[in-house]
Coordinates of C-alpha atoms in Angstrom, one line a residue:
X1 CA 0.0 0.0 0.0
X2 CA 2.6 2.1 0.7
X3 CA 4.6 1.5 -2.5
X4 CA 1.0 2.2 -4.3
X5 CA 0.9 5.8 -2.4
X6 CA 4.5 6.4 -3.2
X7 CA 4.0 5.6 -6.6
X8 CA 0.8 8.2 -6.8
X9 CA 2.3 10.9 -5.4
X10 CA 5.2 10.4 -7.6
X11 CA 2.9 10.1 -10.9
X12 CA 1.3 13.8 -9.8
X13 CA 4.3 15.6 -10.1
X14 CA 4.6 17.6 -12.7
X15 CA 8.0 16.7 -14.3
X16 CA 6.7 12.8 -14.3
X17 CA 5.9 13.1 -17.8
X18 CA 9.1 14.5 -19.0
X19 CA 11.5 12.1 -17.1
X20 CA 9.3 9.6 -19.4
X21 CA 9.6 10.8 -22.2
X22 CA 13.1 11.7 -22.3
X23 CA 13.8 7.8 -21.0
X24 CA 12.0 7.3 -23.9
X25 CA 13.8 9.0 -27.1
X26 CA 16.8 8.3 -25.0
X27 CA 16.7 4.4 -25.3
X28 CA 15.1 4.8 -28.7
X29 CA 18.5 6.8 -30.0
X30 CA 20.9 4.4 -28.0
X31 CA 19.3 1.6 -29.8
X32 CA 19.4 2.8 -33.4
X33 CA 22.2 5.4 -32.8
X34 CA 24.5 2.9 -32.0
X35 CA 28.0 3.1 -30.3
X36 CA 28.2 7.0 -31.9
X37 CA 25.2 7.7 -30.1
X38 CA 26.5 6.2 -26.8
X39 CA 30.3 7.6 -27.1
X40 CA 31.6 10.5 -25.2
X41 CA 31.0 12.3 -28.3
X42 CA 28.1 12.0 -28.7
X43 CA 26.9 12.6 -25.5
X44 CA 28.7 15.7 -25.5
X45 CA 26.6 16.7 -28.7
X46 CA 23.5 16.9 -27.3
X47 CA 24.7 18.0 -24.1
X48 CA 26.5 20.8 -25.5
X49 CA 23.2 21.5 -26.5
X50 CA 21.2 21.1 -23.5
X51 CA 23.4 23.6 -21.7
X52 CA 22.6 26.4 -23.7
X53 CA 19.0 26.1 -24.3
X54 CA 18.5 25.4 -20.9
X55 CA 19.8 28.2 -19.4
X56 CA 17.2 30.0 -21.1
X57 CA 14.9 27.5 -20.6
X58 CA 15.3 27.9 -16.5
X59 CA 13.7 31.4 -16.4
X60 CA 11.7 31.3 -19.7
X61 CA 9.8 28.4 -17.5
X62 CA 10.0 30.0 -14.3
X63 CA 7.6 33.4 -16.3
X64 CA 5.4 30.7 -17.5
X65 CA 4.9 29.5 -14.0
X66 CA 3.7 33.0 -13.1
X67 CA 1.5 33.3 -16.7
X68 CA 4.0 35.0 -18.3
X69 CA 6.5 34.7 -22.0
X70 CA 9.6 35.9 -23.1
X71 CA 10.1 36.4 -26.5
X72 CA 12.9 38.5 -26.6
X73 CA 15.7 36.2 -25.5
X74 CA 16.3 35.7 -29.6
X75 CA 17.5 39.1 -29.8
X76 CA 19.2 39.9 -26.3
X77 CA 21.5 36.9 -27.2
X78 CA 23.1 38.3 -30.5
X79 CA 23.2 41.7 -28.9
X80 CA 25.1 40.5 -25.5
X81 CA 27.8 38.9 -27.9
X82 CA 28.0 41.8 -30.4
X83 CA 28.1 44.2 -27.3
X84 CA 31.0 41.7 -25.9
X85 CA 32.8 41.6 -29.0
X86 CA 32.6 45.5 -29.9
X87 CA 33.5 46.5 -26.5
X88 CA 36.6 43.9 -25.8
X89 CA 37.3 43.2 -29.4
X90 CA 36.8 45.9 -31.9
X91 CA 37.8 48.7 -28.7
X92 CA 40.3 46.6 -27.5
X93 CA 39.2 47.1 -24.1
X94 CA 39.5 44.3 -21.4
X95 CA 37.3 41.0 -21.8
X96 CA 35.8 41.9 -18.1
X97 CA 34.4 44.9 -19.3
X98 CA 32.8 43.6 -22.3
X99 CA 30.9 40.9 -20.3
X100 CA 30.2 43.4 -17.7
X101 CA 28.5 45.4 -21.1
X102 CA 27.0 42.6 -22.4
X103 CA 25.3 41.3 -19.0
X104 CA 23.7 44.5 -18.1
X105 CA 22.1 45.2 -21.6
X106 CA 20.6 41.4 -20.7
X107 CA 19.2 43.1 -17.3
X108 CA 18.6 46.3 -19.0
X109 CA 15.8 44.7 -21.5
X110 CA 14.7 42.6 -19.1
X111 CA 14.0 45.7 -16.7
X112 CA 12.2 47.5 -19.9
X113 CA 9.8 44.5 -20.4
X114 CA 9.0 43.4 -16.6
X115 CA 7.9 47.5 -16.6
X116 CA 6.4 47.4 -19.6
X117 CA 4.2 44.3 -18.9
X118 CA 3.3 45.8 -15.1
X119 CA 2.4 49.2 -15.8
X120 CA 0.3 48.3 -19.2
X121 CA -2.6 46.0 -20.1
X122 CA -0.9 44.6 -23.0
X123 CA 0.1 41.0 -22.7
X124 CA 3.8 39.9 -22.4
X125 CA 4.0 38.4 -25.6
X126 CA 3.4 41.2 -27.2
X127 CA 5.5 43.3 -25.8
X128 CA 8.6 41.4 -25.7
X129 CA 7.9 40.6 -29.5
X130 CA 8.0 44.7 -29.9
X131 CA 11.3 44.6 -27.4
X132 CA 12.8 41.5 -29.6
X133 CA 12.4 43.7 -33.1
X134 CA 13.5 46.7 -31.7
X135 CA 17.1 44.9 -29.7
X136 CA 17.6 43.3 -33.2
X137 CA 17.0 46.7 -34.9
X138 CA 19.6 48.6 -32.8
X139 CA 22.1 45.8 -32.7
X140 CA 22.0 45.2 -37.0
X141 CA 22.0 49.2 -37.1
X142 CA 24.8 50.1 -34.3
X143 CA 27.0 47.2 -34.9
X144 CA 27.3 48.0 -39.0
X145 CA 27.7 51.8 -37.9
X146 CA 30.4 50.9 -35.5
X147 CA 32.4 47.8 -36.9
X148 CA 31.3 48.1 -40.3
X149 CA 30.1 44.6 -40.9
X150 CA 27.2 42.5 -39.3
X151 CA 30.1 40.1 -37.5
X152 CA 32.5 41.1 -34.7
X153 CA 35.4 38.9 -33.6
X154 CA 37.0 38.8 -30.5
X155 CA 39.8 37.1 -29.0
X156 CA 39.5 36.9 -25.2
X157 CA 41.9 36.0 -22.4
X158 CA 43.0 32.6 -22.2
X159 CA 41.3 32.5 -18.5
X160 CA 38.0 34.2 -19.5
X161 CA 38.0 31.6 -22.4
X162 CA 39.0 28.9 -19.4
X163 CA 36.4 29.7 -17.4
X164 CA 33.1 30.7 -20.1
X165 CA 34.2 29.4 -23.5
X166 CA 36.1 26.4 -23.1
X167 CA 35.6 22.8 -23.6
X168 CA 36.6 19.7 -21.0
X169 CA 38.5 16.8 -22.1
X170 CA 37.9 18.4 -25.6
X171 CA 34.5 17.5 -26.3
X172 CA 32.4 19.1 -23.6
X173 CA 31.4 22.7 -23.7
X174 CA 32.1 24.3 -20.1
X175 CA 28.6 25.7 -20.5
X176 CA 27.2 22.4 -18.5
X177 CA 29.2 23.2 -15.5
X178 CA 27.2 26.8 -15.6
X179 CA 24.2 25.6 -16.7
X180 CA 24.1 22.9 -12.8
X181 CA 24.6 26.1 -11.3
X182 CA 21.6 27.9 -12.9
X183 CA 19.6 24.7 -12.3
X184 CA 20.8 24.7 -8.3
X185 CA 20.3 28.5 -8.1
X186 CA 16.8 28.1 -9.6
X187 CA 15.9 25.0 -8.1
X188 CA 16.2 27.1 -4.5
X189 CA 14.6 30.0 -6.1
X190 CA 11.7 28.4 -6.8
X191 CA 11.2 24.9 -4.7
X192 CA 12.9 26.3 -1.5
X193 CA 12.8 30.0 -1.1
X194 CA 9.2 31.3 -0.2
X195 CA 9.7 33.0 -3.3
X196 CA 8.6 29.9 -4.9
X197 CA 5.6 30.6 -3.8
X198 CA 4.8 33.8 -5.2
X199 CA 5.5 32.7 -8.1
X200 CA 2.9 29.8 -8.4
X201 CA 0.4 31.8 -7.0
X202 CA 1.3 34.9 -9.5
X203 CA 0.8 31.9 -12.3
X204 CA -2.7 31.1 -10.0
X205 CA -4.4 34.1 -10.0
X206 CA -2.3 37.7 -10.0
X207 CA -5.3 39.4 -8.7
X208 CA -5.6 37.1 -5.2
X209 CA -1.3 37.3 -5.4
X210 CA -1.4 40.8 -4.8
X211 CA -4.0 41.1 -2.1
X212 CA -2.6 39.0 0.0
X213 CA 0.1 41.1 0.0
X214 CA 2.9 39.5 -2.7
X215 CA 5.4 42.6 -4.3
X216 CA 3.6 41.0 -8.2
X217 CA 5.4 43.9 -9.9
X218 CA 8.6 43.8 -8.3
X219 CA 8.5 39.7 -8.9
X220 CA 7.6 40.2 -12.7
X221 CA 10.1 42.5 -12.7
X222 CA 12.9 40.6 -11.0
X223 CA 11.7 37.3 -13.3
X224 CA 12.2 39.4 -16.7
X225 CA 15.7 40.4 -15.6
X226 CA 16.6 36.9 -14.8
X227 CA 15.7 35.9 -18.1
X228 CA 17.7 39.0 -19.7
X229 CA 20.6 37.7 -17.6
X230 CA 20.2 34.4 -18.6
X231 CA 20.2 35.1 -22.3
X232 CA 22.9 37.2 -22.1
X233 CA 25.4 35.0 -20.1
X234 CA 24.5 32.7 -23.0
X235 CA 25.5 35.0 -25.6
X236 CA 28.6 35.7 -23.5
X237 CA 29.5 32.1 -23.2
X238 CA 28.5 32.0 -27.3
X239 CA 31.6 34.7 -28.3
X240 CA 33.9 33.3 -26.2
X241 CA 33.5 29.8 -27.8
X242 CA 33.3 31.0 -30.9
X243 CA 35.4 34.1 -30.7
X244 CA 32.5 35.8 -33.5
X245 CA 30.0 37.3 -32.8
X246 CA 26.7 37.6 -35.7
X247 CA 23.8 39.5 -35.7
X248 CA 21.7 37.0 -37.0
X249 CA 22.5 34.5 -34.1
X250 CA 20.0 33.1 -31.5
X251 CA 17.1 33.5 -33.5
X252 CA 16.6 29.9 -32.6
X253 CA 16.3 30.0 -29.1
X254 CA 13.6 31.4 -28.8
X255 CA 11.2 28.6 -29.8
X256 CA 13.2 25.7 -28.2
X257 CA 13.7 27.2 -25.2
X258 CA 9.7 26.9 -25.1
X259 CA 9.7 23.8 -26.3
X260 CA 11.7 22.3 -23.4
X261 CA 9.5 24.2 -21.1
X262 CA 6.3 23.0 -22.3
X263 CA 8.2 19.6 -22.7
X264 CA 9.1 19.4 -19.4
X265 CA 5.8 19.7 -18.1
X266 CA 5.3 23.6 -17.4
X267 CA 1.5 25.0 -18.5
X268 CA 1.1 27.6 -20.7
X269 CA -1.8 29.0 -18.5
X270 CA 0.9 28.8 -15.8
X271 CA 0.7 28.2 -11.9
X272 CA 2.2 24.3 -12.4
X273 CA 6.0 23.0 -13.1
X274 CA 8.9 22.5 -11.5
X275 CA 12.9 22.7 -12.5
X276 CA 13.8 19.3 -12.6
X277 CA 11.2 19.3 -15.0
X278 CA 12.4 21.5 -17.1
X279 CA 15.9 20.1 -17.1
X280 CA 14.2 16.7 -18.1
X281 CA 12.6 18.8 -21.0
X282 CA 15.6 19.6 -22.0
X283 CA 16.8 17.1 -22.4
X284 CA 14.8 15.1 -24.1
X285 CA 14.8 18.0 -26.9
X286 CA 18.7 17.8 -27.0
X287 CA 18.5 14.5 -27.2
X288 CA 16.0 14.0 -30.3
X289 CA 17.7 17.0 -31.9
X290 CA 21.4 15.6 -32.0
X291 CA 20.4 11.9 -31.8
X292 CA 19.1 11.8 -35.4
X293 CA 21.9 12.4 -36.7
X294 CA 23.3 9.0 -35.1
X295 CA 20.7 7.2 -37.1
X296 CA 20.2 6.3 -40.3
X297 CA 16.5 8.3 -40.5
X298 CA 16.2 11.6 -42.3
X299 CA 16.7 14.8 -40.3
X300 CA 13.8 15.9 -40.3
X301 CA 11.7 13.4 -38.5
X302 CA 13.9 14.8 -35.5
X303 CA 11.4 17.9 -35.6
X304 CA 8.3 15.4 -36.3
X305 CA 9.6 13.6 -33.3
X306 CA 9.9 16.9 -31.2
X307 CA 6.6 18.3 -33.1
X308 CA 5.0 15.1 -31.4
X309 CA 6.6 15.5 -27.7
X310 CA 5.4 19.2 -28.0
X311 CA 1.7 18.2 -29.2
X312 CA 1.7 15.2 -26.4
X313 CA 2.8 17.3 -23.4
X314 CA 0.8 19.8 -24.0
X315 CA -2.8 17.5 -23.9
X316 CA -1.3 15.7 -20.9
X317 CA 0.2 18.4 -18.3
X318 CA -3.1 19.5 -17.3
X319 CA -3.7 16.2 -16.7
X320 CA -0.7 15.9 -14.6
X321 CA -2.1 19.4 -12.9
X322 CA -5.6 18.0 -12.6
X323 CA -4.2 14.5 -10.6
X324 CA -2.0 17.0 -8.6
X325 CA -4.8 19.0 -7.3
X326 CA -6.7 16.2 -6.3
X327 CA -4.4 14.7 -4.8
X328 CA -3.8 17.5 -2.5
X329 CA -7.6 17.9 -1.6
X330 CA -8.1 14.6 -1.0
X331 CA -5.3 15.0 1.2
X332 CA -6.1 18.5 3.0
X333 CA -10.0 16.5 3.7
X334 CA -7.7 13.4 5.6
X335 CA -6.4 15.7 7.5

């Protein structure tokens, strides 16, 4: 009986469905991937991967928690690394004050959408679409005035490029190291710290969240600048691997990162999902995006595959959410 309760609560939680699915595409790819798929290399290939997207994916999920979207990570990753690569490589001045730049144009955008979205009506999608158009405009239009070209290099310090742009062992990107941290950090944030809280009930119902006395604005604030920060440590991490910086970059991001969110389990309506969730999420995007290439299947039933995760988590989180909440009435009426 006990086993059958443990087993219950465990099947509520919201990351159950991802930690499926990504044992799923992950024995499917080791069994027609082969030995590639199962090397060192090709672990690091998708993990590589993972680390990126899912440092965006932390706080992308953690504003869908509280009902909200961020859009313009797309754009505030190209600019981070252009502004990195102009300040420390075109200028010449030192690497530290390039990321320094870089990371607080990341909190700057975030600041102007988290104000934005709190002292308008108009929905958060929207405006960080208009935010995401005009970084991208400013950043094509400043970095051709200023370098002369849409690409920047940069050459940094053999300890900056240690510590944000190297890889270990030669295969893996030193972006995974970073990206447990964000995952610790966040996994605090939100399943420890009693702002975890107020952020699932911002997701709830904003209106109840502020009367009981929850700072909403100040949260929605402090969340957009997290995921500014977040996308522009990537782009950071992005130049120094690279040593380039395009314009045209990290357009991509901005649909994965979603994609692993809503993968691992997070609602779009908000108010349910959890971290380790989102890392399994991840995960199992990484996994179906590089793993196809270890196969002898087209390329492009890797996005039919993730097309189908996407379609599947979405009709069966609420479900997750609906077993979740009954499970805690029928617990709160034992008691």
């Amino acid at each position: 009986m006990r086993s059958r309760l443990a087993l219950g609560r465990l099947a509520r939680r919201p990351e159950s469905g991802s930690f499926l699915g990504m044992v799923a595409v992950l024995l499917f790819f080791g069994l027609f991937g082969g030995s590639g798929f199962l090397s060192a290399a090709g672990t690091a290939s998708w993990l590589n991967i993972a680390s990126e997207i899912g440092i965006i994916a932390l706080p992308i999920g953690l504003l869908m928690i509280a009902g909200e979207l961020d859009i313009s990570v797309g754009a505030v990753i190209p600019a981070t690394s252009l502004t990195a690569a102009i300040v420390s490589g075109h200028y010449g001045l030192p690497d530290w004050l390039g990321i320094t730049a870089a990371l607080g144009l990341g909190l700057a955008v975030g600041f102007l959408n988290g104000l934005l979205v709190t002292r308008t009506t108009i929905p958060s999608l929207i405006i960080t679409i208009g935010t995401m158009f005009g970084t991208m405009g400013l950043t094509l239009g400043l970095t051709v005035k200023i370098a002369g070209s849409t690409g920047v290099s940069l050459v940094p310090d053999p300890f900056i490029k240690q510590i944000l742009g190297d890889y270990l062992g030669g295969m893996f990107q030193v972006t995974i190291l970073w990206w447990v941290v964000f995952v610790i950090g966040l996994f605090w944030l939100l399943h420890i710290s009693p702002i975890g809280n107020w952020i699932y009930a911002l997701g709830g119902d904003k209106e109840s969240a502020r009367n009981v006395g929850i700072p909403t604005k100040r949260l929605t604030i402090g969340l957009f600048m997290l995921s500014g920060f977040s996308a522009a440590f990537v782009g950071v991490s992005e130049v120094m691997v690279y040593q380039s910086a395009q314009v045209l970059a990290g357009q991509s991001f901005i649909f994965n990162s979603i994609m692993c969110v809503v993968i691992g389990g997070v609602l779009l309506t908000g108010g349910f999902g959890s971290i380790v969730g989102i890392v399994f999420g991840t995960l199992t995007f990484s996994i179906v995006n590089q793993g196809i290439y270890f196969t002898s299947l087209d390329p492009n039933v890797g996005s039919v595959i993730i097309g189908a995760l996407l379609l599947i988590a979405v009709l069966t989180n609420d479900t997750f959410r609906q077993l979740a909440l009954s499970y805690s009435s029928k617990k709160g009426g034992q008691s």
